[in-house]
PDB file of C-alpha atoms in Angstrom:
ATOM      1  CA  MET A   1      -0.001  -0.018  -0.004  1.00  0.00           C
ATOM      2  CA  ASN A   2       1.236   3.497  -0.632  1.00  0.00           C
ATOM      3  CA  ALA A   3       1.793   6.126   2.080  1.00  0.00           C
ATOM      4  CA  ARG A   4      -1.107   8.254   0.827  1.00  0.00           C
ATOM      5  CA  SER A   5      -3.730   5.494   1.297  1.00  0.00           C
ATOM      6  CA  ASP A   6      -2.188   4.547   4.672  1.00  0.00           C
ATOM      7  CA  ALA A   7      -2.584   8.159   5.776  1.00  0.00           C
ATOM      8  CA  GLY A   8      -6.166   8.251   4.454  1.00  0.00           C
ATOM      9  CA  ASP A   9      -7.028   5.056   6.372  1.00  0.00           C
ATOM     10  CA  ARG A  10      -5.500   6.482   9.542  1.00  0.00           C
ATOM     11  CA  LEU A  11      -7.274   9.805   9.193  1.00  0.00           C
ATOM     12  CA  THR A  12     -10.637   8.188   8.523  1.00  0.00           C
ATOM     13  CA  ALA A  13     -10.070   6.069  11.600  1.00  0.00           C
ATOM     14  CA  LEU A  14     -10.107   9.149  13.845  1.00  0.00           C
ATOM     15  CA  GLY A  15     -13.708   9.878  12.970  1.00  0.00           C
ATOM     16  CA  THR A  16     -14.599   6.198  13.271  1.00  0.00           C
ATOM     17  CA  GLN A  17     -12.853   6.030  16.634  1.00  0.00           C
ATOM     18  CA  LEU A  18     -14.916   9.011  17.873  1.00  0.00           C
ATOM     19  CA  LEU A  19     -18.079   7.152  16.872  1.00  0.00           C
ATOM     20  CA  GLU A  20     -16.838   4.012  18.651  1.00  0.00           C
ATOM     21  CA  VAL A  21     -16.115   6.008  21.836  1.00  0.00           C
ATOM     22  CA  HIS A  22     -19.582   7.531  21.699  1.00  0.00           C
ATOM     23  CA  ILE A  23     -21.180   4.084  21.271  1.00  0.00           C
ATOM     24  CA  TRP A  24     -19.141   2.762  24.189  1.00  0.00           C
ATOM     25  CA  LEU A  25     -20.155   5.699  26.420  1.00  0.00           C
ATOM     26  CA  ARG A  26     -23.811   5.257  25.420  1.00  0.00           C
ATOM     27  CA  GLU A  27     -23.563   1.562  26.392  1.00  0.00           C
ATOM     28  CA  MET A  28     -21.950   2.445  29.718  1.00  0.00           C
ATOM     29  CA  LEU A  29     -24.809   4.854  30.502  1.00  0.00           C
ATOM     30  CA  HIS A  30     -27.390   2.282  29.411  1.00  0.00           C
ATOM     31  CA  ASP A  31     -25.788  -0.301  31.747  1.00  0.00           C
ATOM     32  CA  LEU A  32     -25.891   2.232  34.582  1.00  0.00           C
ATOM     33  CA  GLN A  33     -29.548   2.955  33.849  1.00  0.00           C
ATOM     34  CA  ASP A  34     -30.295  -0.768  33.916  1.00  0.00           C
ATOM     35  CA  GLY A  35     -28.466  -1.147  37.225  1.00  0.00           C
ATOM     36  CA  ILE A  36     -30.432   1.739  38.729  1.00  0.00           C
ATOM     37  CA  ASP A  37     -33.704   0.317  37.500  1.00  0.00           C
ATOM     38  CA  ASP A  38     -32.824  -3.101  38.903  1.00  0.00           C
ATOM     39  CA  TYR A  39     -31.882  -1.577  42.252  1.00  0.00           C
ATOM     40  CA  PHE A  40     -35.189   0.281  42.491  1.00  0.00           C
ATOM     41  CA  ASP A  41     -37.063  -2.858  41.425  1.00  0.00           C
ATOM     42  CA  GLY A  42     -35.461  -4.626  44.377  1.00  0.00           C
ATOM     43  CA  LYS A  43     -33.345  -7.041  42.373  1.00  0.00           C
ATOM     44  CA  GLY A  44     -30.160  -5.197  41.583  1.00  0.00           C
ATOM     45  CA  LEU A  45     -26.770  -4.163  42.836  1.00  0.00           C
ATOM     46  CA  PRO A  46     -26.300  -2.721  46.287  1.00  0.00           C
ATOM     47  CA  PRO A  47     -25.854   1.058  46.475  1.00  0.00           C
ATOM     48  CA  ARG A  48     -22.041   0.899  46.771  1.00  0.00           C
ATOM     49  CA  ASP A  49     -21.814  -1.052  43.489  1.00  0.00           C
ATOM     50  CA  LEU A  50     -24.093   1.472  41.744  1.00  0.00           C
ATOM     51  CA  ARG A  51     -21.862   4.278  42.992  1.00  0.00           C
ATOM     52  CA  ALA A  52     -18.806   2.461  41.638  1.00  0.00           C
ATOM     53  CA  HIS A  53     -20.524   1.945  38.284  1.00  0.00           C
ATOM     54  CA  CYS A  54     -21.505   5.625  38.215  1.00  0.00           C
ATOM     55  CA  LEU A  55     -17.943   6.656  39.068  1.00  0.00           C
ATOM     56  CA  SER A  56     -16.608   4.496  36.222  1.00  0.00           C
ATOM     57  CA  PHE A  57     -19.029   6.018  33.716  1.00  0.00           C
ATOM     58  CA  CYS A  58     -18.498   9.583  34.948  1.00  0.00           C
ATOM     59  CA  THR A  59     -14.709   9.156  34.833  1.00  0.00           C
ATOM     60  CA  ALA A  60     -14.828   7.841  31.273  1.00  0.00           C
ATOM     61  CA  LEU A  61     -17.123  10.651  30.050  1.00  0.00           C
ATOM     62  CA  THR A  62     -15.025  13.289  31.851  1.00  0.00           C
ATOM     63  CA  ARG A  63     -11.793  11.881  30.348  1.00  0.00           C
ATOM     64  CA  HIS A  64     -13.396  11.988  26.887  1.00  0.00           C
ATOM     65  CA  HIS A  65     -14.593  15.574  27.257  1.00  0.00           C
ATOM     66  CA  THR A  66     -11.381  16.782  28.896  1.00  0.00           C
ATOM     67  CA  GLY A  67      -9.469  15.282  25.976  1.00  0.00           C
ATOM     68  CA  GLU A  68     -11.703  17.127  23.556  1.00  0.00           C
ATOM     69  CA  ASP A  69     -11.487  20.445  25.400  1.00  0.00           C
ATOM     70  CA  THR A  70      -7.721  20.366  25.874  1.00  0.00           C
ATOM     71  CA  GLY A  71      -6.580  18.539  22.726  1.00  0.00           C
ATOM     72  CA  ALA A  72      -9.073  17.961  19.954  1.00  0.00           C
ATOM     73  CA  PHE A  73     -10.959  21.248  20.043  1.00  0.00           C
ATOM     74  CA  PRO A  74      -7.867  23.502  20.007  1.00  0.00           C
ATOM     75  CA  ALA A  75      -6.463  21.494  17.078  1.00  0.00           C
ATOM     76  CA  ILE A  76      -9.779  21.731  15.224  1.00  0.00           C
ATOM     77  CA  ALA A  77     -10.115  25.473  15.967  1.00  0.00           C
ATOM     78  CA  GLU A  78      -6.650  26.100  14.593  1.00  0.00           C
ATOM     79  CA  GLU A  79      -7.324  24.275  11.357  1.00  0.00           C
ATOM     80  CA  PHE A  80     -11.016  25.168  11.005  1.00  0.00           C
ATOM     81  CA  PRO A  81     -11.592  28.586  12.638  1.00  0.00           C
ATOM     82  CA  GLU A  82     -15.149  28.689  11.254  1.00  0.00           C
ATOM     83  CA  LEU A  83     -16.009  25.924  13.756  1.00  0.00           C
ATOM     84  CA  ARG A  84     -15.132  27.943  16.860  1.00  0.00           C
ATOM     85  CA  LYS A  85     -18.796  28.619  17.677  1.00  0.00           C
ATOM     86  CA  VAL A  86     -19.582  24.891  17.323  1.00  0.00           C
ATOM     87  CA  LEU A  87     -16.677  24.062  19.627  1.00  0.00           C
ATOM     88  CA  SER A  88     -17.845  26.655  22.150  1.00  0.00           C
ATOM     89  CA  ASP A  89     -21.331  25.119  22.096  1.00  0.00           C
ATOM     90  CA  LEU A  90     -19.847  21.672  22.661  1.00  0.00           C
ATOM     91  CA  ARG A  91     -17.799  22.971  25.633  1.00  0.00           C
ATOM     92  CA  THR A  92     -21.013  24.423  27.094  1.00  0.00           C
ATOM     93  CA  ASP A  93     -22.578  20.958  26.780  1.00  0.00           C
ATOM     94  CA  HIS A  94     -19.549  19.473  28.552  1.00  0.00           C
ATOM     95  CA  ASN A  95     -20.133  21.855  31.470  1.00  0.00           C
ATOM     96  CA  GLN A  96     -23.796  20.942  31.595  1.00  0.00           C
ATOM     97  CA  LEU A  97     -22.966  17.231  31.529  1.00  0.00           C
ATOM     98  CA  ASP A  98     -20.451  17.721  34.347  1.00  0.00           C
ATOM     99  CA  TRP A  99     -23.132  19.425  36.415  1.00  0.00           C
ATOM    100  CA  LEU A 100     -25.638  16.642  35.720  1.00  0.00           C
ATOM    101  CA  MET A 101     -23.075  13.949  36.589  1.00  0.00           C
ATOM    102  CA  GLY A 102     -22.358  15.761  39.838  1.00  0.00           C
ATOM    103  CA  ASN A 103     -26.070  15.758  40.692  1.00  0.00           C
ATOM    104  CA  LEU A 104     -26.356  12.050  39.899  1.00  0.00           C
ATOM    105  CA  ARG A 105     -23.291  11.199  41.993  1.00  0.00           C
ATOM    106  CA  LYS A 106     -24.753  13.105  44.976  1.00  0.00           C
ATOM    107  CA  LEU A 107     -28.046  11.258  44.655  1.00  0.00           C
ATOM    108  CA  LEU A 108     -26.313   7.878  44.427  1.00  0.00           C
ATOM    109  CA  GLU A 109     -24.147   8.737  47.446  1.00  0.00           C
ATOM    110  CA  SER A 110     -27.292   9.030  49.538  1.00  0.00           C
ATOM    111  CA  LEU A 111     -29.054   5.905  48.263  1.00  0.00           C
ATOM    112  CA  PRO A 112     -30.655   3.971  51.083  1.00  0.00           C
ATOM    113  CA  GLU A 113     -29.846   0.261  51.417  1.00  0.00           C
ATOM    114  CA  GLN A 114     -33.521  -0.459  50.670  1.00  0.00           C
ATOM    115  CA  PRO A 115     -34.958   1.332  47.636  1.00  0.00           C
ATOM    116  CA  ASP A 116     -37.741   3.846  48.157  1.00  0.00           C
ATOM    117  CA  PRO A 117     -40.143   5.375  45.588  1.00  0.00           C
ATOM    118  CA  ALA A 118     -39.297   9.013  46.279  1.00  0.00           C
ATOM    119  CA  THR A 119     -35.587   8.466  45.697  1.00  0.00           C
ATOM    120  CA  ALA A 120     -36.360   6.366  42.625  1.00  0.00           C
ATOM    121  CA  VAL A 121     -38.177   9.246  40.979  1.00  0.00           C
ATOM    122  CA  LYS A 122     -35.330  11.710  41.646  1.00  0.00           C
ATOM    123  CA  VAL A 123     -32.571   9.352  40.463  1.00  0.00           C
ATOM    124  CA  ARG A 124     -34.424   8.265  37.331  1.00  0.00           C
ATOM    125  CA  GLU A 125     -35.184  11.903  36.421  1.00  0.00           C
ATOM    126  CA  GLU A 126     -31.487  12.801  36.821  1.00  0.00           C
ATOM    127  CA  VAL A 127     -30.329   9.843  34.731  1.00  0.00           C
ATOM    128  CA  GLU A 128     -32.856  10.691  32.023  1.00  0.00           C
ATOM    129  CA  ALA A 129     -31.696  14.337  31.936  1.00  0.00           C
ATOM    130  CA  LEU A 130     -28.089  13.197  31.676  1.00  0.00           C
ATOM    131  CA  SER A 131     -29.007  10.713  28.940  1.00  0.00           C
ATOM    132  CA  ALA A 132     -30.951  13.282  26.939  1.00  0.00           C
ATOM    133  CA  VAL A 133     -28.205  15.889  27.011  1.00  0.00           C
ATOM    134  CA  MET A 134     -25.532  13.305  26.221  1.00  0.00           C
ATOM    135  CA  ARG A 135     -27.575  11.919  23.316  1.00  0.00           C
ATOM    136  CA  THR A 136     -28.146  15.328  21.675  1.00  0.00           C
ATOM    137  CA  HIS A 137     -24.566  16.372  22.382  1.00  0.00           C
ATOM    138  CA  PHE A 138     -23.120  13.286  20.680  1.00  0.00           C
ATOM    139  CA  ILE A 139     -25.420  13.604  17.673  1.00  0.00           C
ATOM    140  CA  TYR A 140     -24.491  17.261  17.200  1.00  0.00           C
ATOM    141  CA  GLU A 141     -20.771  16.572  17.684  1.00  0.00           C
ATOM    142  CA  GLU A 142     -20.845  13.649  15.240  1.00  0.00           C
ATOM    143  CA  LYS A 143     -22.601  15.705  12.573  1.00  0.00           C
ATOM    144  CA  LYS A 144     -20.198  18.621  12.931  1.00  0.00           C
ATOM    145  CA  LEU A 145     -16.857  16.936  13.575  1.00  0.00           C
ATOM    146  CA  ILE A 146     -16.587  13.483  12.013  1.00  0.00           C
ATOM    147  CA  SER A 147     -15.652  14.744   8.560  1.00  0.00           C
ATOM    148  CA  VAL A 148     -13.380  17.358  10.127  1.00  0.00           C
ATOM    149  CA  LEU A 149     -11.505  14.708  12.122  1.00  0.00           C
ATOM    150  CA  ASN A 150     -11.274  12.524   9.048  1.00  0.00           C
ATOM    151  CA  SER A 151      -9.559  15.340   7.160  1.00  0.00           C
ATOM    152  CA  MET A 152      -7.073  16.309   9.870  1.00  0.00           C
ATOM    153  CA  ASP A 153      -3.463  15.280  10.241  1.00  0.00           C
ATOM    154  CA  VAL A 154      -2.228  15.812  13.810  1.00  0.00           C
ATOM    155  CA  PRO A 155       1.241  14.259  14.091  1.00  0.00           C
ATOM    156  CA  GLU A 156       1.084  13.625  17.871  1.00  0.00           C
ATOM    157  CA  TRP A 157      -2.098  11.591  17.406  1.00  0.00           C
ATOM    158  CA  ARG A 158      -0.373   9.138  15.031  1.00  0.00           C
ATOM    159  CA  ASP A 159       1.338   6.982  17.630  1.00  0.00           C
ATOM    160  CA  ASN A 160      -0.616   7.866  20.781  1.00  0.00           C
ATOM    161  CA  ARG A 161      -4.368   7.924  20.684  1.00  0.00           C
ATOM    162  CA  PRO A 162      -5.549  11.200  22.207  1.00  0.00           C
ATOM    163  CA  GLY A 163      -7.542  11.199  25.447  1.00  0.00           C
ATOM    164  CA  PHE A 164     -10.819  11.831  23.737  1.00  0.00           C
ATOM    165  CA  LEU A 165     -10.471   8.577  21.818  1.00  0.00           C
ATOM    166  CA  LEU A 166      -9.640   6.285  24.738  1.00  0.00           C
ATOM    167  CA  THR A 167     -12.226   3.680  25.689  1.00  0.00           C
ATOM    168  CA  ASP A 168     -10.908   1.479  28.434  1.00  0.00           C
ATOM    169  CA  ASP A 169      -8.389   1.329  31.232  1.00  0.00           C
ATOM    170  CA  GLU A 170      -5.777  -0.490  29.135  1.00  0.00           C
ATOM    171  CA  ASP A 171      -4.983   2.857  27.487  1.00  0.00           C
ATOM    172  CA  ASP A 172      -4.697   4.789  30.775  1.00  0.00           C
ATOM    173  CA  SER A 173      -1.263   3.397  31.618  1.00  0.00           C
ATOM    174  CA  ARG A 174       0.517   4.939  28.661  1.00  0.00           C
ATOM    175  CA  PRO A 175       0.958   8.627  27.882  1.00  0.00           C
ATOM    176  CA  SER A 176      -1.519  10.047  25.404  1.00  0.00           C
ATOM    177  CA  ALA A 177      -2.013  13.258  23.543  1.00  0.00           C
ATOM    178  CA  ARG A 178      -4.902  15.181  25.018  1.00  0.00           C
TER     179      ARG A 178
END
């Protein structure tokens, strides 16, 4: 294969990798929602395990968004200045998602050992709000940035996947471009 097609495959993979990360994060949230529903139906994980699951999801989403804010978005803004408003809107979403995750963590910290209906309503509302914002955020980001990522050549992303494209803990042990 020639270098030009290798580069094209690599560049296309960045957009594909973003989609894969978004799918993975959606699945993590769906699993958390299932765990919460099971807990409130009296057949699920104990509160400490739900908190751990929530922490895992929140850490992954925060790592993804931090990687975008500190690495991907500045690189995109430099090469595509016309997207600065889009990137600003996406950062605003990141802040909103952080706030929603904080609310959910607080609610899960105070879960009683035995589920109660009043707490169930609050937790489910918070998870649904988080899910709705995340869903619309990902759709907007994918529509606006996939083709941009596919067209970019960022040398430091060649050998080390940037933080916004990491999916699991196996990648946390090595340095990555943010």
